[in-house]
Coordinates of C-alpha atoms in Angstrom, one line a residue:
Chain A
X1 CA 0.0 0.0 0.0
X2 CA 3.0 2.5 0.8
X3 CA 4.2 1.6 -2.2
X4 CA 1.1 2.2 -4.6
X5 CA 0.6 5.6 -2.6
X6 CA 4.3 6.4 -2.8
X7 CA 3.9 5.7 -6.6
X8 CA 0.8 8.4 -6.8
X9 CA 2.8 11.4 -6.7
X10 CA 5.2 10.3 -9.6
X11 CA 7.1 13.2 -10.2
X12 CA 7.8 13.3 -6.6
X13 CA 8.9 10.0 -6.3
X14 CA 11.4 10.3 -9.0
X15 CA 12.8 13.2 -7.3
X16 CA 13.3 11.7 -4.2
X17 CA 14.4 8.2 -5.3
X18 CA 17.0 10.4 -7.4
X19 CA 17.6 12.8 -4.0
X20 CA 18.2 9.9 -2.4
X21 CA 20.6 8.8 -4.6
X22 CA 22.2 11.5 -4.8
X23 CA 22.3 11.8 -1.3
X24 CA 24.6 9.1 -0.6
X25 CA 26.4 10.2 -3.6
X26 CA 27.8 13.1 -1.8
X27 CA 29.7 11.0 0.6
X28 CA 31.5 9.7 -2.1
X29 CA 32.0 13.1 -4.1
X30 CA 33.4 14.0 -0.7
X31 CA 35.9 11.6 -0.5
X32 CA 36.5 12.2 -4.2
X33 CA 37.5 15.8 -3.4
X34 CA 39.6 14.9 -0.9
X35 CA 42.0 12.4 -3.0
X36 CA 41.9 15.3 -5.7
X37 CA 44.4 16.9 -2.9
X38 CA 46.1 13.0 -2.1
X39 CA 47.0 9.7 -2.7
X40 CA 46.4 8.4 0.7
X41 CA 44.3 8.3 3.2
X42 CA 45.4 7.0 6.3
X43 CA 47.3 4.7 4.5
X44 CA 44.7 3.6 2.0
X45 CA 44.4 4.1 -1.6
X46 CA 41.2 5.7 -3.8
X47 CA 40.2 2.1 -4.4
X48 CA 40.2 0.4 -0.9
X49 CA 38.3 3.4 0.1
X50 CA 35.5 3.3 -2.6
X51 CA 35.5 -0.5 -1.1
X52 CA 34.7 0.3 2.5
X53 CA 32.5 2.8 1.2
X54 CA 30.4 0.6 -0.8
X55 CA 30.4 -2.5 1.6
X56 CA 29.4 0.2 4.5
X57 CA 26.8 2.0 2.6
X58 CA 24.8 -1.1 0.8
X59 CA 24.8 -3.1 3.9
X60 CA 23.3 0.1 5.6
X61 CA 21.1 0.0 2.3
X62 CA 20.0 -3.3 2.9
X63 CA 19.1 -2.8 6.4
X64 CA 17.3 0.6 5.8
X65 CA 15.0 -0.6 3.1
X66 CA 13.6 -3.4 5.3
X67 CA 13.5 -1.3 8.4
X68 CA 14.4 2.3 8.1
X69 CA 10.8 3.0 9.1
X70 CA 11.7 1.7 12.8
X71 CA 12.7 5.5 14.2
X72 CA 9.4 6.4 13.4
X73 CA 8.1 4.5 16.3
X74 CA 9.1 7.1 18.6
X75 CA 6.4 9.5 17.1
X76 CA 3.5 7.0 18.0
X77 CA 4.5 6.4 21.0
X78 CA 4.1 10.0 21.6
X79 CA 0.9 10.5 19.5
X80 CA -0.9 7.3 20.9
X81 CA -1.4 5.6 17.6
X82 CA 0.8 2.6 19.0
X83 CA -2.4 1.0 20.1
X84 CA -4.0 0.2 17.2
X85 CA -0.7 -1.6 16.1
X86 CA -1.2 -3.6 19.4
X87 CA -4.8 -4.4 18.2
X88 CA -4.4 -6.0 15.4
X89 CA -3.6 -9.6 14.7
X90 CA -0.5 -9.1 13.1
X91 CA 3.3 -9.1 15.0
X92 CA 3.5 -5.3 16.1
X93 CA 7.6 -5.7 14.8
X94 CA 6.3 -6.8 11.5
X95 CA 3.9 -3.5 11.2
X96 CA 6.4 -1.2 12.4
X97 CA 9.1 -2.3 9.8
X98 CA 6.0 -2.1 6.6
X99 CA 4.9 1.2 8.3
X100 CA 5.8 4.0 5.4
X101 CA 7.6 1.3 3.5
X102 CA 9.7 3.5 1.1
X103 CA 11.1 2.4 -2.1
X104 CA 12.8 5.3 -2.8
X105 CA 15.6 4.2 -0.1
X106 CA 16.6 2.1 -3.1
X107 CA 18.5 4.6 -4.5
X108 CA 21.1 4.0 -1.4
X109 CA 22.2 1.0 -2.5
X110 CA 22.0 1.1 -6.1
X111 CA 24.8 4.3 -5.3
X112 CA 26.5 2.1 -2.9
X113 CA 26.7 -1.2 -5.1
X114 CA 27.9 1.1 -7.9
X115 CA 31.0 2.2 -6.5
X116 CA 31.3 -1.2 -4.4
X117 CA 31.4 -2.5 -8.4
X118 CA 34.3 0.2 -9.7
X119 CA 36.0 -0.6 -6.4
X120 CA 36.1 -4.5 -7.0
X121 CA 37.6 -4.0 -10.5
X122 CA 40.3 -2.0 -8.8
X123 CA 41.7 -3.0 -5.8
X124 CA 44.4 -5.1 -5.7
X125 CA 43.5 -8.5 -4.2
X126 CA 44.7 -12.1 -5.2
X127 CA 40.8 -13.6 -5.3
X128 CA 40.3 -17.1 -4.5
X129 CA 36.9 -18.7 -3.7
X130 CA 37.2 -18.3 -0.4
X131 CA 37.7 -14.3 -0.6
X132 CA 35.2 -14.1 -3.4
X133 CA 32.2 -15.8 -0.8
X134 CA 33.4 -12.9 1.4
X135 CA 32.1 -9.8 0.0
X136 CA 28.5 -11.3 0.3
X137 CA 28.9 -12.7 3.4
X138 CA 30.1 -10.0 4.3
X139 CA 27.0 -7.5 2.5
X140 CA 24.5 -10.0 4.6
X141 CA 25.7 -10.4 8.1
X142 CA 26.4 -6.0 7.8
X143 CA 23.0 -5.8 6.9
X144 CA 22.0 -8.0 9.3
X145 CA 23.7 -5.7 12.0
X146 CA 22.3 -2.6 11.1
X147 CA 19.1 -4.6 11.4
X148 CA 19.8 -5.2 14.9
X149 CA 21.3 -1.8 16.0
X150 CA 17.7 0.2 14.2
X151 CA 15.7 -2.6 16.4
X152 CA 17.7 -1.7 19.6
X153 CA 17.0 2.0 18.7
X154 CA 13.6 1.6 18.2
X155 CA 13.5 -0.5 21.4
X156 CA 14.7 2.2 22.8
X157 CA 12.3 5.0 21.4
X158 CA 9.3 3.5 23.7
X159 CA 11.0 4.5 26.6
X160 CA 12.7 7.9 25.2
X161 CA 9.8 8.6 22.7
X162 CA 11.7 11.3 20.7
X163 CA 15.2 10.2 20.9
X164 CA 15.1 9.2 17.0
X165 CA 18.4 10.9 16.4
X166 CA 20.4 8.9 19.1
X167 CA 20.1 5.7 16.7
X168 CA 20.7 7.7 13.8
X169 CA 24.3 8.3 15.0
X170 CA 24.9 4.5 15.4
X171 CA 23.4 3.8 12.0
X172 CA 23.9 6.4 9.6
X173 CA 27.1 8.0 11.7
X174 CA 28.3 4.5 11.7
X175 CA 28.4 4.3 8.2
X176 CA 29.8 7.5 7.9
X177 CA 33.0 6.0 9.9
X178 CA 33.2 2.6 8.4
X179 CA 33.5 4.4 5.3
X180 CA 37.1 5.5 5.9
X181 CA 39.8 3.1 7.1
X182 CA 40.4 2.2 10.8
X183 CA 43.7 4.1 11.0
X184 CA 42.2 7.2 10.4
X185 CA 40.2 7.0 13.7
X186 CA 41.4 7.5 17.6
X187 CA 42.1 3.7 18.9
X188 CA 39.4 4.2 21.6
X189 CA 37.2 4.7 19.0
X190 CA 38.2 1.4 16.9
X191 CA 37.8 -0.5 20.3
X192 CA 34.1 1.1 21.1
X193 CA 32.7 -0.1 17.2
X194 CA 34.5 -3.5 17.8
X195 CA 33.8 -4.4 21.2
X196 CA 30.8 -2.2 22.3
X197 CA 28.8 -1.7 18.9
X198 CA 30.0 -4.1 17.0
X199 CA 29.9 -2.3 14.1
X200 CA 33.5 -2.8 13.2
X201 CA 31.9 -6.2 12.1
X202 CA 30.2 -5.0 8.9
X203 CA 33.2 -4.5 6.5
X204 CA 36.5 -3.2 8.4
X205 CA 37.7 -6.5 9.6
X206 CA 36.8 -8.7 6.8
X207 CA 37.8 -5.7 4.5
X208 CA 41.2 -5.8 6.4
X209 CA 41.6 -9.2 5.4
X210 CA 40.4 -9.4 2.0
X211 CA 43.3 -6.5 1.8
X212 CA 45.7 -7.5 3.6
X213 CA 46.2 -5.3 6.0
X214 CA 46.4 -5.3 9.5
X215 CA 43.8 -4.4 11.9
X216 CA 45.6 -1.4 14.1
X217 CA 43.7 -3.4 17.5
X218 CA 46.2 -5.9 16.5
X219 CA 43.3 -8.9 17.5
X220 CA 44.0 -12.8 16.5
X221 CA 43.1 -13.2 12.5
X222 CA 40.6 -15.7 13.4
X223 CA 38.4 -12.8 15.3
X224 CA 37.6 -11.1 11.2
X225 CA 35.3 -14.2 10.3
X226 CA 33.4 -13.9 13.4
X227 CA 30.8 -11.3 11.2
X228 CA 28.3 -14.3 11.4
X229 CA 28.3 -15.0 14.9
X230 CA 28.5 -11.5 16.2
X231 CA 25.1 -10.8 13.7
X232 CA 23.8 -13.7 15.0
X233 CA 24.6 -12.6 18.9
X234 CA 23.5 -8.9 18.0
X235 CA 19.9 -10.2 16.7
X236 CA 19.2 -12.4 20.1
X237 CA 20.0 -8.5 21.8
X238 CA 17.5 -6.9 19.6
X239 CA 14.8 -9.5 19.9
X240 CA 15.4 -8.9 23.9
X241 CA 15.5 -5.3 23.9
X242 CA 12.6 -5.1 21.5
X243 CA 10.6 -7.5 23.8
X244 CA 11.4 -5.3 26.9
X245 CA 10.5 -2.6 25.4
X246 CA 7.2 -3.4 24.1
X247 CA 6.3 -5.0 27.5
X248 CA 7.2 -1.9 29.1
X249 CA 5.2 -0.2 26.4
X250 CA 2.4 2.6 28.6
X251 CA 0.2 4.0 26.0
X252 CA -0.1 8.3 26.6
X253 CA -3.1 8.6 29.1
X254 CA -5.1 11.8 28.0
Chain B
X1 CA 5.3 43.8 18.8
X2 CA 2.9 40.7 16.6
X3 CA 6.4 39.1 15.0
X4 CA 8.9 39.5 18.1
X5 CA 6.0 37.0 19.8
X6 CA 5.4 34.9 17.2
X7 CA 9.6 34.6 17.7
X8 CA 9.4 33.6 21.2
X9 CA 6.6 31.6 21.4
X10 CA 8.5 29.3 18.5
X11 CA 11.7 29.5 20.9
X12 CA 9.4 27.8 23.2
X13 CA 8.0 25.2 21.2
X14 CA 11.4 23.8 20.0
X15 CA 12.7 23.9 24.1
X16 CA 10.0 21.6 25.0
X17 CA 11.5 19.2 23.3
X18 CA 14.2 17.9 25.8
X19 CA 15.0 14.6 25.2
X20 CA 14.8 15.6 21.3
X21 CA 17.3 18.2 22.3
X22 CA 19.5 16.0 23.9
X23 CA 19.6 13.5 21.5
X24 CA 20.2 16.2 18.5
X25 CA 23.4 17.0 20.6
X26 CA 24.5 13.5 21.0
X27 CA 24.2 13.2 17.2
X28 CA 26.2 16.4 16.5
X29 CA 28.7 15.4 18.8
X30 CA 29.6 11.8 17.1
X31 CA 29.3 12.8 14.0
X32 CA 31.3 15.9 14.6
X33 CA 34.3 13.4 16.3
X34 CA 33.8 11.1 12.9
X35 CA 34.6 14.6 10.6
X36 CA 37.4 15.6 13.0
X37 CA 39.2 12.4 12.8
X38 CA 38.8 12.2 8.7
X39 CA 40.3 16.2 8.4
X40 CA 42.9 14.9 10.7
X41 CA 43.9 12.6 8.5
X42 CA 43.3 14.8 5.5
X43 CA 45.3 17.8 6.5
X44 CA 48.5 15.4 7.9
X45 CA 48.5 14.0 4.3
X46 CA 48.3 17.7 3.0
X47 CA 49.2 20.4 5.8
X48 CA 47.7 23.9 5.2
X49 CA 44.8 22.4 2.8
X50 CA 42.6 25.0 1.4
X51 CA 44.4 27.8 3.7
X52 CA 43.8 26.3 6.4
X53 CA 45.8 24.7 9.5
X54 CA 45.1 21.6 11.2
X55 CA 43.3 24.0 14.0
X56 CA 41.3 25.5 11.8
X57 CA 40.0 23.0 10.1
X58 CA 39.3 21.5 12.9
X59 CA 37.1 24.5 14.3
X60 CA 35.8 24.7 10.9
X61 CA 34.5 21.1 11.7
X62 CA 32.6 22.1 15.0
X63 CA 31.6 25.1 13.6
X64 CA 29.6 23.5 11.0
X65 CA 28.1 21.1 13.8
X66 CA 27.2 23.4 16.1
X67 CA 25.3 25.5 13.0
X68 CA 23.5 22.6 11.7
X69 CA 20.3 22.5 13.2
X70 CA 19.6 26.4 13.5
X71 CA 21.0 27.2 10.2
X72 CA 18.8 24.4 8.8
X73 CA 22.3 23.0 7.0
X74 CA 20.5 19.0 7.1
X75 CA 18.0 18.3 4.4
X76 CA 14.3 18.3 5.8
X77 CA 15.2 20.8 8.0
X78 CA 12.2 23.3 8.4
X79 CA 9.5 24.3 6.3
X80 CA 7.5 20.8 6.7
X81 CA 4.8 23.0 8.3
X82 CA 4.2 25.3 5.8
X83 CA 4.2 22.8 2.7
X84 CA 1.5 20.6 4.8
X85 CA -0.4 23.5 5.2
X86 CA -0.2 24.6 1.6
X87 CA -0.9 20.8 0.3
X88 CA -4.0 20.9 3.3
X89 CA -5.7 23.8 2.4
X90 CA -4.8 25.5 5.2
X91 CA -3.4 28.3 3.7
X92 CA -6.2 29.9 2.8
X93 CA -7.1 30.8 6.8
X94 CA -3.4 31.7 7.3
X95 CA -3.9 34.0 4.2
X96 CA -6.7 35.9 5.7
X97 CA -4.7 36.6 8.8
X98 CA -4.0 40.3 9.2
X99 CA 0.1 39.2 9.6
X100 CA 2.3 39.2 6.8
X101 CA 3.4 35.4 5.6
X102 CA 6.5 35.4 5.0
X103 CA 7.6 37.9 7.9
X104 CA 5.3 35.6 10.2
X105 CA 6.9 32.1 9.1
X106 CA 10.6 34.7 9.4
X107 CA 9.8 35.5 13.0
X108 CA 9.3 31.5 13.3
X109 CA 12.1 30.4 12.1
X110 CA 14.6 33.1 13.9
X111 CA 12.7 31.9 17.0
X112 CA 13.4 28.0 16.4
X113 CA 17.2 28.7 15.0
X114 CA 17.8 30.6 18.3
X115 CA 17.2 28.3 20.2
X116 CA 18.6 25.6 18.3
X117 CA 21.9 27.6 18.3
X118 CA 22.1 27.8 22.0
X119 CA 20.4 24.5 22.4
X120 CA 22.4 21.9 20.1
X121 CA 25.0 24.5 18.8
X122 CA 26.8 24.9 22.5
X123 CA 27.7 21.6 23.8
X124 CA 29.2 19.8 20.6
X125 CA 31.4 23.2 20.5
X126 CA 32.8 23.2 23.3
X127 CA 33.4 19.0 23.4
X128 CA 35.0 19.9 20.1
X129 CA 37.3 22.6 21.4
X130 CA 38.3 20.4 24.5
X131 CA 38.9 17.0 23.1
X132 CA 41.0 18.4 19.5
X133 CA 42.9 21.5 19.0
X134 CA 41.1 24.6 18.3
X135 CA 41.7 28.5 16.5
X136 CA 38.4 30.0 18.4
X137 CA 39.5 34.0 18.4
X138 CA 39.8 35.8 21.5
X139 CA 38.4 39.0 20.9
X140 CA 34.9 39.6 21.6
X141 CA 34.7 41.6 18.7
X142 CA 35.5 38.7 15.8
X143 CA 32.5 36.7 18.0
X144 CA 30.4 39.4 18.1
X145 CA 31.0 39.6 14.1
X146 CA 30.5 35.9 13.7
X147 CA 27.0 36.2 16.0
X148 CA 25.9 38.7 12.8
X149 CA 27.2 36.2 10.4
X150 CA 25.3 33.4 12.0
X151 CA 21.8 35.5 12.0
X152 CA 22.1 36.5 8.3
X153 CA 23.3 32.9 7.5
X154 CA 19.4 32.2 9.1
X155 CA 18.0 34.7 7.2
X156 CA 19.6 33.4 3.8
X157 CA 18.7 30.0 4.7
X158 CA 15.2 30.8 5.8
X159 CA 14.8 32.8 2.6
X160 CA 15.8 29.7 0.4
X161 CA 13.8 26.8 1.9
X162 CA 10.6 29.7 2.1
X163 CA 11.3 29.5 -1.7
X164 CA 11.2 25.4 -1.6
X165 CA 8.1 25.5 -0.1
X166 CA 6.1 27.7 -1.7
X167 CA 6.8 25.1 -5.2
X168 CA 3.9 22.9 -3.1
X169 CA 1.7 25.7 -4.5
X170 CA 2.1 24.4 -8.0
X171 CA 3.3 20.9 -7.2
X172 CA 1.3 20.1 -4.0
X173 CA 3.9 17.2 -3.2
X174 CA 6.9 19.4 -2.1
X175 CA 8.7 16.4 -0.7
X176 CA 11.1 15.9 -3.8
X177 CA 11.7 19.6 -3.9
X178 CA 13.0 19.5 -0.7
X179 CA 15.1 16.9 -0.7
X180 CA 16.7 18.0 -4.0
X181 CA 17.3 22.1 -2.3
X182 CA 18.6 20.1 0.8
X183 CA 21.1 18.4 -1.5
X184 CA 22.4 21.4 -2.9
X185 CA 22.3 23.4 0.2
X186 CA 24.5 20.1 2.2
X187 CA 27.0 20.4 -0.8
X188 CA 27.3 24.2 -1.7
X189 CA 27.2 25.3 2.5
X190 CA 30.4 23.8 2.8
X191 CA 28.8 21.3 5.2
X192 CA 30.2 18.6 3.0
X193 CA 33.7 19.7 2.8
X194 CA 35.3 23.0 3.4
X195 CA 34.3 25.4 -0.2
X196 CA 38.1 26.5 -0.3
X197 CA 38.6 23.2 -0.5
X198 CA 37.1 22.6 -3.7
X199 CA 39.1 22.9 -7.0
X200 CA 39.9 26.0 -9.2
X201 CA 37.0 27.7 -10.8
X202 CA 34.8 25.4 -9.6
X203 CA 35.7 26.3 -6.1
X204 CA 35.7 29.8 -6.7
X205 CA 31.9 29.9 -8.3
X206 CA 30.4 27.6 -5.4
X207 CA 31.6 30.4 -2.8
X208 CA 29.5 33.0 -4.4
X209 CA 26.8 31.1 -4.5
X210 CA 23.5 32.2 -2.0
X211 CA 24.6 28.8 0.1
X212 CA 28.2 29.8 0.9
X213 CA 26.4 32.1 3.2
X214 CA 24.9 29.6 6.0
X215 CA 28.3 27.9 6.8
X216 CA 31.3 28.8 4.6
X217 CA 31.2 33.2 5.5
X218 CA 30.0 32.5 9.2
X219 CA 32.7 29.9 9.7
X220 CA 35.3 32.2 7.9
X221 CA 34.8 35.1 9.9
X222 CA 35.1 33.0 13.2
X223 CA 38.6 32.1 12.1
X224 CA 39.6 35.3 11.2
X225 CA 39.6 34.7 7.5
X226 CA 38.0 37.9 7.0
X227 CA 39.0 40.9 8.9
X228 CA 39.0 44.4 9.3
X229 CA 36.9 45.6 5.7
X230 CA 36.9 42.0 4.7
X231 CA 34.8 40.9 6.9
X232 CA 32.2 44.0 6.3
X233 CA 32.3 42.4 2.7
X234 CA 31.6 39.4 4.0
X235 CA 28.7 40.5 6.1
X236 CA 27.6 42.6 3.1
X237 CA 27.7 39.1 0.5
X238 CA 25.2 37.6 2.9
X239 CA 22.9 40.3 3.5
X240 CA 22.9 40.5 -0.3
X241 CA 21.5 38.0 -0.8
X242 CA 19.3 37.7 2.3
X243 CA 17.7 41.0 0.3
X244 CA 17.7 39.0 -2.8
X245 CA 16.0 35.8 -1.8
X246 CA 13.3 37.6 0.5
X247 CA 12.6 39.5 -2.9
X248 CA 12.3 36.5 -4.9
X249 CA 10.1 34.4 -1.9
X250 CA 7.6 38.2 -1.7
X251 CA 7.4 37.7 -5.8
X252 CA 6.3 34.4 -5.7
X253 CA 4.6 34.7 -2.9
X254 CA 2.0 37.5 -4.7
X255 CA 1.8 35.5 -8.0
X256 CA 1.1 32.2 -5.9
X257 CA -1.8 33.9 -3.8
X258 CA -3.4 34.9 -7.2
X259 CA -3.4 31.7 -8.6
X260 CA -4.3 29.8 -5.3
X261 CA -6.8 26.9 -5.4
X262 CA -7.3 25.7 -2.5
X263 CA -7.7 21.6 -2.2
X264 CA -11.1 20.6 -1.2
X265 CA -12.9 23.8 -1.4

C-alpha cells in the first residue's frame, strides 16, 4: 500500500528516489574531493576506500530498506497511535518495519553497489573462492547488524519517545565512519565499534583481510570471520530489547 | 510587537523538546568526532589544505556542527509546516490573517534557529574545542562579528527553503523539492567539505553562490579569515542575498496567492 501511494505522486517519487541517490552520492563526491588533494588516506588508496565505502553503505542500504521505518516508532508512541498496532492480529515488529515502507531508499544501494562494483575491479586483491564468498557474506551479516542496531533504537524510542536521532548516529554516523579506514580513527574509537557496537563487524575487519592489512587493534586473524556469529549474537539482543521494550510499552493517558 | 511574539513563542515550542534536544546534541557530537578524525587525517597528508591549519579546520569542523540545526544546514530541516499546510488547504485561513506570511513564518524560524543555536550548537562546540585542537579567536569583537554572520546565514537560509516550499503551490507534493534544495544546500554550505577546499574555478563559483552564506562566511569570519573591511564584505555578501531571496520568496509569494486553489474547497 506504501508503495502504490508512494507511486501516486510520480514526479515526486522520481525526485526523491534520485535525491536519495544523490544523497549518498555526496559522501563519495566528498571523499573524491579529498583524494583530488592526495593519494592516501590514512594509509589507504582511492580504491580500498570506494571498497569500504560501498560494503558500509549497501549493507546500511540493505538494512534501511527493510526497516528504516523503525525510528518512526518514537512519534506514535508519543501520538498514541501505537495502540492500534497492538490491536491488530498481526506481530507489532512486523507493522512497524511495513509502516511507510519507502522504495525510494533504493537509490542508497543502487549508489553504494555502484562504487562497491568500480572498487572491486580495482583494488588489488589475489581472489580465490574463499575471498570471493566474502564480500556477500560480508554485504548479509552488515546488513543483518544494522538490522539489529535500528531494532535496539527503536527498542529504545518507547521509553525515550523522541530520541530518533540517538540511533541515527549509530546507523547512519556508523556508516559515515566505516567508510574511511580504521587508521584514520582514535584507537578508543576502533575498540568502542569492535567491542561495544560491533559495528567494526560490517566491512573493516573482513575488508582488512580481504586486503591485507592489519587491523591497528592488533586482534588474533581468526576474530575477522566472526561477522556471522556477532550478527547472529547482535539479533538475540534486539529480539530482547525489542521485547522489553514493548512490554514496558504505557500508551499516553489523556 | 505581533512578529517578536510569534519569535518567542517558537523559541518555546522547540525547548520543549528535551530529550529531542539531547539526542540532536548526542548526534552532532559523534558525527562531529567522525569529521574531525577524517580532516585529521586529511590535513596530515596535506598540511595547510585550502588555507587552512590543522586547528582550523578543525574549528571549521565544529563550527559547522554546532550550526547545523539552526541554520537548517540537514536536508528536511524546516518548512515541513508550511508545505503541509499549503498541500492541506490550510493556507487559505493563514492567508486571511492580518500578519504578513513570509515575515510571520521569518519570526518562526529566527525563534526556532535561536534556540537551536544555543540548544544543540553549545555543547558539541565546546566538546570539540576540548577534546581536539582549536583557533576559536579571543576578541569579543571577531564573535560578536560571527554572532551577525550566523543570523544573516538564518536569514539566507530561511529565505531559500521559504522559496522550496512555496513550489507545493504548483506541485502540491513538495517532498522531492526538498530533498533535492537540501542536496544542494549540504553540498554548496560547505557542510560537506570545506568550499576553499574545492578545485579552481569550480571552487571559486560555489563560494558566491546564495549557500556559501549559511556555513562557509560565518565559519570564515570565526577564524579570522576575513578581517577588518573583509569581513564588512563578507557581512555585506550575505545580507545581499538575504535582500535578494526575501525578494524572490515576496514575488512568488503574490503571484502564488493569485493563482491559489485551495484543495477541497
Amino acid at each position: 500500500m506504501w508503495v502504490r501511494s508512494t507511486l501516486a505522486y510520480r514526479a515526486s517519487f522520481l525526485l526523491t528516489a534520485l535525491g536519495n541517490f544523490a544523497a549518498t552520492a555526496l559522501d563519495f563526491l566528498a571523499i573524491l574531493l579529498m583524494f583530488s588533494h592526495i593519494t592516501v588516506l590514512g594509509g589507504f588508496t582511492l580504491p580500498e576506500v570506494a571498497f569500504l565505502y560501498g560494503t558500509s553503505g549497501a549493507a546500511l542500504g540493505l538494512a534501511d530498506l527493510v526497516l528504516g521505518s523503525m525510528d518512526r516508532l518514537g512519534a506514535r508512541v508519543r501520538d498514541g497511535t501505537t495502540d492500534v498496532l497492538l490491536v491488530r492480529p498481526v506481530p507489532v515488529f512486523a507493522q512497524v518495519a511495513a509502516d511507510r515502507f519507502a522504495l525510494r531508499r533504493l537509490g542508497r544501494i543502487t549508489q553504494a553497489a555502484l562504487v562497491l562494483g568500480w572498487s572491486l575491479t580495482r583494488v588489488e586483491v589475489a581472489w580465490t573462492p574463499g575471498k570471493v564468498l566474502l564480500v556477500p557474506l560480508m554485504l548479509l551479516c552488515g546488513a543483518v547488524i544494522f538490522a539489529a542496531v535500528f531494532t535496539v533504537g527503536a527498542a529504545f524510542q518507547f521509553v525515550a519517545q523522541d530520541a530518533a536521532e540517538v540511533q541515527n548516529s549509530f546507523t547512519y554516523g556508523g556508516t559515515t565512519m566505516l567508510q574511511y579506514p580504521p587508521t584514520v580513527f582514535a584507537k578508543d574509537l576502533v575498540r568502542g565499534v569492535t567491542f561495544v557496537v560491533p559495528l567494526a563487524f560490517v566491512n573493516w575487519l573482513p575488508a582488512l583481510r580481504l586486503l591485507g592489512r592489519d587491523d591497528p587493534l592488533g586482534l588474533p586473524g581468526w576474530v575477522d570471520f566472526l561477522g556471522p556469529a556477532v550478527a547472529a549474537l547482535m539479533c538475540v539482543l534486539a529480539w530482547l530489547a525489542w521485547r522489553a521494550g514493548l512490554r514496558n510499552y504505557r500508551s499516553t493517558g489523556s | 510587537m505581533l512578529y517578536a511574539a510569534v519569535a518567542a513563542r517558537s523559541f518555546r515550542r522547540y525547548a520543549t523538546y528535551r530529550i529531542a534536544t539531547a539526542s540532536g546534541v548526542f548526534t552532532n557530537t559523534v558525527f562531529g568526532f567522525i569529521l574531525a578524525y577524517t580532516y585529521i587525517a586529511l590535513w596530515t597528508e596535506r598540511p595547510r589544505l585550502g588555507g587552512y591549519d590543522l586547528p582550523q579546520a578543525l574549528t571549521f569542523v565544529w563550527t559547522g556542527q554546532a550550526l547545523l540545526a539552526a541554520t537548517g544546514l540537514l536536508i528536511g530541516g524546516g518548512m515541513d509546516e508550511l508545505q503541509d499546510r499549503i498541500r492541506s488547504g490550510d493556507i487559505a485561513v493563514d492567508l486571511h490573517r492580518p500578519a504578513d506570511l513570509q515575515l510571520w513564518w521569518l519570526a518562526a524560524d529566527l525563534g526556532r534557529a535561536a534556540f537551536q543555536l544555543i540548544g544543540r550548537g553549545l555543547v558539541p562546540m565546546a566538546v570539540g574545542t576540548l577534546a581536539f585542537p582549536h583557533a576559536l579567536p579571543a576578541s569579543p569583537v571577531t564573535w560578536l562579528l560571527f554572532l551577525v554572520s550566523v543570523a544573516l546565514g538564518v536569514v539566507v537560509g530561511f529565505a531559500l527553503r521559504y522559496l522550496v516550499a512555496l513550489t507545493s503551490f504548483w506541485l502540491l507534493d513538495g517532498a522531492g523539492v526538498s530533498m533535492v534544495a537540501g542536496l544542494l544546500c549540504m553540498f554548496f554550505s560547505g557542510m560537506v567539505l570545506p568550499l576553499n577546499v574545492f578545485p579552481g574555478g569550480f571552487g571559486e563559483a560555489v563560494r558566491l553562490l546564495p549557500w556559501s552564506s549559511m556555513l562557509q562566511v560565518p565559519a570564515d569570519v570565526l577564524l579570522g579569515v576575513h578581517d577588518g573591511a573583509d569581513a564588512a564584505r563578507a557581512l555585506a555578501f550575505q545580507a545581499g542575498w538575504a535582500a535578494v531571496l526575501l525578494a524572490a520568496g515576496r514575488l512568488a509569494q503574490s503571484v502564488a496567492t493569485r493563482k491559489v486553489v485551495v484543495q477541497g474547497g
